[in-house]
Tab-separated table of C-alpha atoms in Angstrom:
chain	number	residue	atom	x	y	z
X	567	UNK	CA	0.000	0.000	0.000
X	568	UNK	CA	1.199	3.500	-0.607
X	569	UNK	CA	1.607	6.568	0.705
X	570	UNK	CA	-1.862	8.101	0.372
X	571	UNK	CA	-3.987	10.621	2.250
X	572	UNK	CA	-7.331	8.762	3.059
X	573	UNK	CA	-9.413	11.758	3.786
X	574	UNK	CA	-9.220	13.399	0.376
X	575	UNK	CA	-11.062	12.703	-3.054
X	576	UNK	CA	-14.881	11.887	-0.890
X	577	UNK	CA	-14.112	9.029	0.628
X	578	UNK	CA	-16.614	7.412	2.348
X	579	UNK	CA	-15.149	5.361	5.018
X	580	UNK	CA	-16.672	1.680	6.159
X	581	UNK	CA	-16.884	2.850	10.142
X	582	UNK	CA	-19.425	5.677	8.034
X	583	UNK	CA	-21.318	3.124	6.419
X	584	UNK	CA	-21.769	1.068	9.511
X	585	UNK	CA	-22.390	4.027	11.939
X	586	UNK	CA	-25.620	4.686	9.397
X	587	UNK	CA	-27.115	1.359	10.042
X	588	UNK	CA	-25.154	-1.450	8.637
X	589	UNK	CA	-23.510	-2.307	12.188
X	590	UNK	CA	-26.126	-4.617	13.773
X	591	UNK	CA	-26.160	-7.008	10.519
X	592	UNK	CA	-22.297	-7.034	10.756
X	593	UNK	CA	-22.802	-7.996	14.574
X	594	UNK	CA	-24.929	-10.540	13.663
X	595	UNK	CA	-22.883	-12.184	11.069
X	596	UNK	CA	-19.905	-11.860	13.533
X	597	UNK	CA	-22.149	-13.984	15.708
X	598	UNK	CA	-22.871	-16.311	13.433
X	599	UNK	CA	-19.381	-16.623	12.634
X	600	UNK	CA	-18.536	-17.407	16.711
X	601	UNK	CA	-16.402	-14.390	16.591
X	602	UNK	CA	-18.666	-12.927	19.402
X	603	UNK	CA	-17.019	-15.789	22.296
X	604	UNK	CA	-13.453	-16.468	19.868
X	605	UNK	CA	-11.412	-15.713	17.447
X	606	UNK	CA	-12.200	-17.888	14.131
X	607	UNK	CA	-8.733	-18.348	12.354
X	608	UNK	CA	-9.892	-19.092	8.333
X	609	UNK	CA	-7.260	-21.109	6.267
X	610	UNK	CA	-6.217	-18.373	4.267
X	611	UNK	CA	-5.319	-20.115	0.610
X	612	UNK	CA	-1.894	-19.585	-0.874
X	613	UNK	CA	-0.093	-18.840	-4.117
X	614	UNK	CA	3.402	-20.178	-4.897
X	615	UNK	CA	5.571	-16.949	-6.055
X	616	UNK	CA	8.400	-17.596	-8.971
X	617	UNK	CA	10.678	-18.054	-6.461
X	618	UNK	CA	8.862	-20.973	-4.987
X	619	UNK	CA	8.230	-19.346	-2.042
X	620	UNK	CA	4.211	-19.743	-0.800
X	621	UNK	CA	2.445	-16.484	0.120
X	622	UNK	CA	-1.048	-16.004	1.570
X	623	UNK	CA	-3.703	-14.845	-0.892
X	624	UNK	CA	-5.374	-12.464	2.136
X	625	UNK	CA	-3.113	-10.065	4.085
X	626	UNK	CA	-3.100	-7.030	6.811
X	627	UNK	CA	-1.413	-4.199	5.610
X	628	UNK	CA	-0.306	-1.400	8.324
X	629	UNK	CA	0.079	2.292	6.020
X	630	UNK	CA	-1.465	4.962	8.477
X	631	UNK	CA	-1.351	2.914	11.998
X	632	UNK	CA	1.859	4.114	14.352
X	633	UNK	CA	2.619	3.324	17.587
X	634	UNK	CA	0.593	1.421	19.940
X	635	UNK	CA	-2.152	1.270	17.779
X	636	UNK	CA	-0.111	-0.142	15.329
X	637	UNK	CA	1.159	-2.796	17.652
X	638	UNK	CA	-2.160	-3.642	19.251
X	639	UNK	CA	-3.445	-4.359	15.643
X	640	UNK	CA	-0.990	-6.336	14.228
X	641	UNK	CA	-0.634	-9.062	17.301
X	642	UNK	CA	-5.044	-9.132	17.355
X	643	UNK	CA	-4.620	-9.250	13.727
X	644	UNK	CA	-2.010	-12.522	13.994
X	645	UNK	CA	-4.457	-13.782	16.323
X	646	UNK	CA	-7.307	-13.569	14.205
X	647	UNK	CA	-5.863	-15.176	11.495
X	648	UNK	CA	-3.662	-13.051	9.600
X	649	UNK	CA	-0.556	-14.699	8.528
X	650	UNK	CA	1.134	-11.980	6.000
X	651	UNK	CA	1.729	-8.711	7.075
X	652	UNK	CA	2.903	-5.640	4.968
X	653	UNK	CA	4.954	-2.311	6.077
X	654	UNK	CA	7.190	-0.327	4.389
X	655	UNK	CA	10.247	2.425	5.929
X	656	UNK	CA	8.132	4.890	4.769
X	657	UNK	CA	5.383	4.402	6.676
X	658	UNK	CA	7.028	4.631	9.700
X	659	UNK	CA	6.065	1.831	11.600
X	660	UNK	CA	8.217	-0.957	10.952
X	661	UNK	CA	9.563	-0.665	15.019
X	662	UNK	CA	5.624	-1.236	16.020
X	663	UNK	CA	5.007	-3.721	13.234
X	664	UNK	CA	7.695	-6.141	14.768
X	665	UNK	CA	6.504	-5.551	18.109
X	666	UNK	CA	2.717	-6.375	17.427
X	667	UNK	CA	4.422	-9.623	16.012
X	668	UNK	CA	6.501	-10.173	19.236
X	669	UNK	CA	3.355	-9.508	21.326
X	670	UNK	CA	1.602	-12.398	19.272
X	671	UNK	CA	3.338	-15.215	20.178
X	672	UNK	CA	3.202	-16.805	17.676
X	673	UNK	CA	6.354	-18.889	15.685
X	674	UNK	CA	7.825	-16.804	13.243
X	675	UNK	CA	7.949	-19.220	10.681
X	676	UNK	CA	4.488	-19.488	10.290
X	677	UNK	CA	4.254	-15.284	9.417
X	678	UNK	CA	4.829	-13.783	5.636
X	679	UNK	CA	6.752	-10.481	6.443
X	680	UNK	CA	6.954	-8.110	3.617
X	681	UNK	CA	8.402	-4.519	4.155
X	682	UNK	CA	10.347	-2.269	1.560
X	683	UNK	CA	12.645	0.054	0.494
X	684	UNK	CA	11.774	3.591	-0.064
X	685	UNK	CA	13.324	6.399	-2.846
X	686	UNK	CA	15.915	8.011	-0.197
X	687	UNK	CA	17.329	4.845	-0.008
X	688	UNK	CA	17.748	3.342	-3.409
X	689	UNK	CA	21.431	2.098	-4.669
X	690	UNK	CA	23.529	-0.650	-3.806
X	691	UNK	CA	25.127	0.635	-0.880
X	692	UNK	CA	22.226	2.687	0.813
X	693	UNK	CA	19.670	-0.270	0.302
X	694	UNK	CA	22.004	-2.812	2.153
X	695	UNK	CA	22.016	-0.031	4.722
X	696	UNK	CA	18.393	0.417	4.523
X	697	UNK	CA	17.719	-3.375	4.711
X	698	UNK	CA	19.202	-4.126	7.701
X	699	UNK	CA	17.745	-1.100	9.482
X	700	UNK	CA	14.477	-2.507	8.320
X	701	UNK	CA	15.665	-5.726	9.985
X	702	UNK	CA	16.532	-4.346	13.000
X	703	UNK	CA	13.393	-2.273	13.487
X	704	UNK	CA	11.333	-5.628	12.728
X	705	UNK	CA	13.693	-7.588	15.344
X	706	UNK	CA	13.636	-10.236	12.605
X	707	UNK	CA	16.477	-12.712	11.070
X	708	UNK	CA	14.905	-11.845	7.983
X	709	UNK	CA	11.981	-10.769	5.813
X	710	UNK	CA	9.657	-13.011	3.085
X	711	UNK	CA	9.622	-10.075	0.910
X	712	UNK	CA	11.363	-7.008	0.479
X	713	UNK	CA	10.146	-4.746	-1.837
X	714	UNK	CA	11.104	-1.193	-4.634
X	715	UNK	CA	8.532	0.230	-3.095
X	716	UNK	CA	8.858	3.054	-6.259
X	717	UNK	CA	10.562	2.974	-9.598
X	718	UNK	CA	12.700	6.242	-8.873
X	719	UNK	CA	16.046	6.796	-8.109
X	720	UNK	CA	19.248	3.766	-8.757
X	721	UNK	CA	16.521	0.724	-8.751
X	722	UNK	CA	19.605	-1.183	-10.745
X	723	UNK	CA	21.756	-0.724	-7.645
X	724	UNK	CA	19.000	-1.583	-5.369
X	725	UNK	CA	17.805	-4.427	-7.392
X	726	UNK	CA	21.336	-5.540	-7.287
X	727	UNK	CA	21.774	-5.071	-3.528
X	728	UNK	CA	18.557	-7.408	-3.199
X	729	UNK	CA	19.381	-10.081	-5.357
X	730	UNK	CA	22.873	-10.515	-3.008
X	731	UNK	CA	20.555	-10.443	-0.067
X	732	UNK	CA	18.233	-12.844	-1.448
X	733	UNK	CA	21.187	-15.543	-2.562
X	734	UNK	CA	22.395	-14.954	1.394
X	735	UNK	CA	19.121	-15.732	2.956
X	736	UNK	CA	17.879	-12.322	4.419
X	737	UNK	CA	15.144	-12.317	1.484
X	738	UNK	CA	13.032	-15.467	1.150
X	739	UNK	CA	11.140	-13.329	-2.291
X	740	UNK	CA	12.025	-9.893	-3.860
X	741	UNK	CA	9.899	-7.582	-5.747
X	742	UNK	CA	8.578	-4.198	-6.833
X	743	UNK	CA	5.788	-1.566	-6.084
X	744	UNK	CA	4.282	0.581	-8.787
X	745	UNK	CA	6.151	-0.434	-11.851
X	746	UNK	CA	5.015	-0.100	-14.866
X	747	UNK	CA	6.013	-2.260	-17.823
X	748	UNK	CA	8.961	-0.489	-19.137
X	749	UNK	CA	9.672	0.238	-15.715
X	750	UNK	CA	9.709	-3.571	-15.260
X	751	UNK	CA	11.478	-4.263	-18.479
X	752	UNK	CA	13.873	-1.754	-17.866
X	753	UNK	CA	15.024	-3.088	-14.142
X	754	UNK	CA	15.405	-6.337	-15.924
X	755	UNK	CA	18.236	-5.128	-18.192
X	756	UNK	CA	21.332	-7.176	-16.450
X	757	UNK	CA	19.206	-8.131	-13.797
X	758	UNK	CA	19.789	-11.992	-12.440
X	759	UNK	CA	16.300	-12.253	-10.721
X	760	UNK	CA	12.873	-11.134	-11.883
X	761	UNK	CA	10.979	-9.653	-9.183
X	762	UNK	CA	8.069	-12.400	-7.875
X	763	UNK	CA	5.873	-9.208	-7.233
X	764	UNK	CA	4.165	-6.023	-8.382
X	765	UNK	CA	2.200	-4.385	-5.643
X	766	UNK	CA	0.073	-1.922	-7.353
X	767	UNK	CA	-3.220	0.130	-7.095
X	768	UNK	CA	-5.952	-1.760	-8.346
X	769	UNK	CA	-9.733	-1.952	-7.212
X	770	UNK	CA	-13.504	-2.078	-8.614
X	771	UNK	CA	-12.334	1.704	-10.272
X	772	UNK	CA	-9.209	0.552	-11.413
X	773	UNK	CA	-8.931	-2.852	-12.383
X	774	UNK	CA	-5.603	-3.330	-14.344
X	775	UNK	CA	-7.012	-6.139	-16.369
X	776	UNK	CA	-4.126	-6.005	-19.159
X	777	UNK	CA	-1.736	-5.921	-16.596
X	778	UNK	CA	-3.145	-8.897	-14.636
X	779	UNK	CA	-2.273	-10.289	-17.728
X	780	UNK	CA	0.930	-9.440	-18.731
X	781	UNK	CA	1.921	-9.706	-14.983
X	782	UNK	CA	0.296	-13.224	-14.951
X	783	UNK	CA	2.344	-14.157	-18.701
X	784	UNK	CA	5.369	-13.590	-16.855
X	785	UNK	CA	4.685	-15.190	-13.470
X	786	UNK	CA	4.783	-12.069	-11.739
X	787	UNK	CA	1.970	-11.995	-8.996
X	788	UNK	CA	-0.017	-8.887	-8.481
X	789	UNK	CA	-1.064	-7.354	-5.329
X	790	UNK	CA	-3.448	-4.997	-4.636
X	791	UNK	CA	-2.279	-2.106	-2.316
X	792	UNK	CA	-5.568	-0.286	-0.765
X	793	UNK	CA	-8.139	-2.801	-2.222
X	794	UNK	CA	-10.871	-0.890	-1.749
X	795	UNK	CA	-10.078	2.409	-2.853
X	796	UNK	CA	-9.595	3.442	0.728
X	797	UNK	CA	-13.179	4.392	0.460
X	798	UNK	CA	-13.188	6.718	-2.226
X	799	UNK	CA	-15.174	7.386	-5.124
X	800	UNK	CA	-18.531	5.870	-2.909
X	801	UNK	CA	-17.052	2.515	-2.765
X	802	UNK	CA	-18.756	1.481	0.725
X	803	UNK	CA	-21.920	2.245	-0.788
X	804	UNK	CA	-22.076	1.206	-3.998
X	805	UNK	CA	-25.536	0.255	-5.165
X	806	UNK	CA	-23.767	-2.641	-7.613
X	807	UNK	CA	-21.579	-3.619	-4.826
X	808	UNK	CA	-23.862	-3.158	-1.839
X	809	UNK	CA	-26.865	-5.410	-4.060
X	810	UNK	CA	-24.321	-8.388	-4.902
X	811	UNK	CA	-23.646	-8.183	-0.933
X	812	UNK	CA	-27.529	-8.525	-0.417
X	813	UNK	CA	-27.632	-11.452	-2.341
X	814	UNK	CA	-24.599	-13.588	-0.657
X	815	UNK	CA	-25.691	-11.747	2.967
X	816	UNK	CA	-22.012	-10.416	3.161
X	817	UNK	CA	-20.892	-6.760	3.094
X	818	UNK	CA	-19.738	-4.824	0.484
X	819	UNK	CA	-15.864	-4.840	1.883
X	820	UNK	CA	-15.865	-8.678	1.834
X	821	UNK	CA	-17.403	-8.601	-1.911
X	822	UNK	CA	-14.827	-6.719	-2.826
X	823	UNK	CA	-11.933	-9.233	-1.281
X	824	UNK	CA	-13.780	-12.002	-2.212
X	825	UNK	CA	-13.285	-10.271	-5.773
X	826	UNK	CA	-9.598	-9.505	-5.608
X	827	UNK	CA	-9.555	-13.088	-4.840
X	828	UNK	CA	-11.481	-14.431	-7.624
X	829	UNK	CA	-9.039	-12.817	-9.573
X	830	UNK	CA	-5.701	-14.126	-8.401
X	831	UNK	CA	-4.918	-10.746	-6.581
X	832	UNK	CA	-3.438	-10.795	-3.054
X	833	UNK	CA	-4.870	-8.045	-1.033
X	834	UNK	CA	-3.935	-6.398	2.203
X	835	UNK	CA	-6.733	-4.859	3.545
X	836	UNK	CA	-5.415	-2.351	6.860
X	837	UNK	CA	-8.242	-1.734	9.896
X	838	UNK	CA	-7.805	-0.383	13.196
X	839	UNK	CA	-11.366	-1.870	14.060
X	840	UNK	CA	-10.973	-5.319	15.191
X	841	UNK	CA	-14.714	-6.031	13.980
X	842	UNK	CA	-13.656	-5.125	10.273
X	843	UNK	CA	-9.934	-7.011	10.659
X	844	UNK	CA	-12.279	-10.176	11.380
X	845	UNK	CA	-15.077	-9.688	8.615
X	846	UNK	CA	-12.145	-9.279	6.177
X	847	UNK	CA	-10.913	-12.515	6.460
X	848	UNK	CA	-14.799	-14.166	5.948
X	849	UNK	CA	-14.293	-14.061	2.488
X	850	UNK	CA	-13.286	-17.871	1.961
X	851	UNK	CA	-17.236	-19.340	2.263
X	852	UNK	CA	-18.758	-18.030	-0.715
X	853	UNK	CA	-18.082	-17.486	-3.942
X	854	UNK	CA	-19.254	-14.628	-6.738
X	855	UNK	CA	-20.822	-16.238	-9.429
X	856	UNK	CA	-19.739	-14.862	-13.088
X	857	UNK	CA	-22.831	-12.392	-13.160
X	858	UNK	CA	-21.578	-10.835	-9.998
X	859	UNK	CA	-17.897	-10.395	-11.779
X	860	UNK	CA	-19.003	-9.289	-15.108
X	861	UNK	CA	-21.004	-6.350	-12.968
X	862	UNK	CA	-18.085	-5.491	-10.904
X	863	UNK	CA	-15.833	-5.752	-14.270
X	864	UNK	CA	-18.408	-2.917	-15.604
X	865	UNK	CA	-17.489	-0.198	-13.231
X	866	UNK	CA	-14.130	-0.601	-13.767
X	867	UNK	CA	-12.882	3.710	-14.762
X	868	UNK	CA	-9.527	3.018	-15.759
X	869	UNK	CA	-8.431	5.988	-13.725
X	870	UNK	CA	-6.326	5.813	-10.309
X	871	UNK	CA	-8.612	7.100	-6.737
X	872	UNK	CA	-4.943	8.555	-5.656
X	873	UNK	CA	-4.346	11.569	-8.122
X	874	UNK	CA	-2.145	12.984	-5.343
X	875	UNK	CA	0.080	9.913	-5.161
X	876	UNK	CA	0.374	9.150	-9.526
């Protein structure tokens, strides 16, 4: 996920959309779910990266939470389920990320860290740097996937620096953020490794259909960084999305994972609300039929939500 300001372009948040009403069906189907006495922990499916390296399909990502907050979410969201987790330097929470993971418990073989490397940092030199401060910060032996978090600056260098760290063992996977394709082609001049990964924006507005495919041609898996639109553009209450809810008696936010998913797309939804962290993961019991994704297909605008950030 990038660096984005979530209040601007109209979003309309989901803590909104339940405040006006939708919060006693979402108790109810937390109920249902036995999340109202314990924590249900889904099998999250998995996709085997280039690399061979097998990442969860469903991830918490952690752009905007600092601090205590940030910790409290990420060891709740570990023990609700959550197995890959996403930061980045740039967000400034990589210290509290690897805390919330401490404060879990849980082995840290069974977690998919990702983190990455920001513009200041790029080059061979200042990304080894950067790595191991990332490392350090995490309080981690080492990450499942470090990515170029943007295609600007020495990305050769850093590429480079990654591909040594890789072949040592501090990088299980390595990959990009917001490349395009001669962006991608262009890091791949000289290049030993082809990056397993391109985390970009994509969501009901902005689908990226030809470069699902091009990504998917080259066995490059996509990831969605703020899946849904971090509210904007009405996504919460979309009359398309909020009627093919209706029909599978889920909420619009887990139609819309449940549609990253149909596509092949991991996606790290970030909450601070515990409720929401749990009703993302309830996306692995139904199934959109291929009405409900030619409909979702149709609103696609072709245009980022994140003029500010492109």
């Amino acid at each position: 996920m990038m660096h984005i300001n979530s209040s601007r372009v109209g979003a309309t948040s989901r803590r909104a959309v339940l405040k006006r009403g939708a919060f006693a069906a979402a108790t109810l189907a937390f109920s249902r779910l036995g999340w109202a006495s314990h924590d249900h922990q889904p099998a999250i499916p998995t996709v085997r990266l280039a690399h061979g390296v097998m990442m969860p399909m469903l991830g918490f990502g952690t752009y905007g939470l600092k601090g205590d907050v940030c910790t409290e979410s990420v060891a709740d969201a570990i023990t609700a389920g959550y197995r890959l987790l996403d930061t980045a330097h740039v967000y400034q929470n990589e210290e509290a990320v690897g805390a919330g993971i401490k404060k879990s418990g849980i082995d840290r073989k069974h977690l998919f860290v990702t983190t990455k490397i920001w513009v200041d940092d790029s080059g061979y030199e200042p990304a080894k740097k950067a790595f191991q401060t990332a490392l350090d910060k995490l309080q981690l032996a080492y990450v499942d996937l470090y990515l170029i978090h943007r295609p600007r600056g020495d990305v050769k260098g850093s590429w480079r620096a990654m591909e040594e760290l890789h072949a040592a063992g501090k990088i299980r996977a390595i990959g990009v953020s917001n490349f395009d394709r001669a962006q991608f082609a262009s890091l791949m001049t000289g290049a030993s490794k082809k990056p397993v990964i391109n985390q970009v924006e994509t969501n009901p507005f902005l689908q990226e259909k030809e470069e699902l495919e091009s990504l998917r041609a080259d066995g490059v898996q996509m990831e969605a960084w703020a899946p849904f639109a971090e509210g904007r553009n009405g996504l919460f209450t979309n009359p398309v999305l909020e009627e093919i809810g209706k029909k599978h008696r889920k909420t619009v936010a887990q139609v819309v994972l449940r549609w990253h998913y149909q596509r092949g797309v991991v996606a790290i939804p970030r909450s601070s609300n515990p409720e929401h962290r749990r009703e993302n993961l309830a996306i692995f019991d139904f199934a959109l039929t291929a009405n409900d994704m030619n409909q979702i297909a149709a609103l696609d605008e072709k245009r980022s939500q994140f003029p500010e950030w492109t």
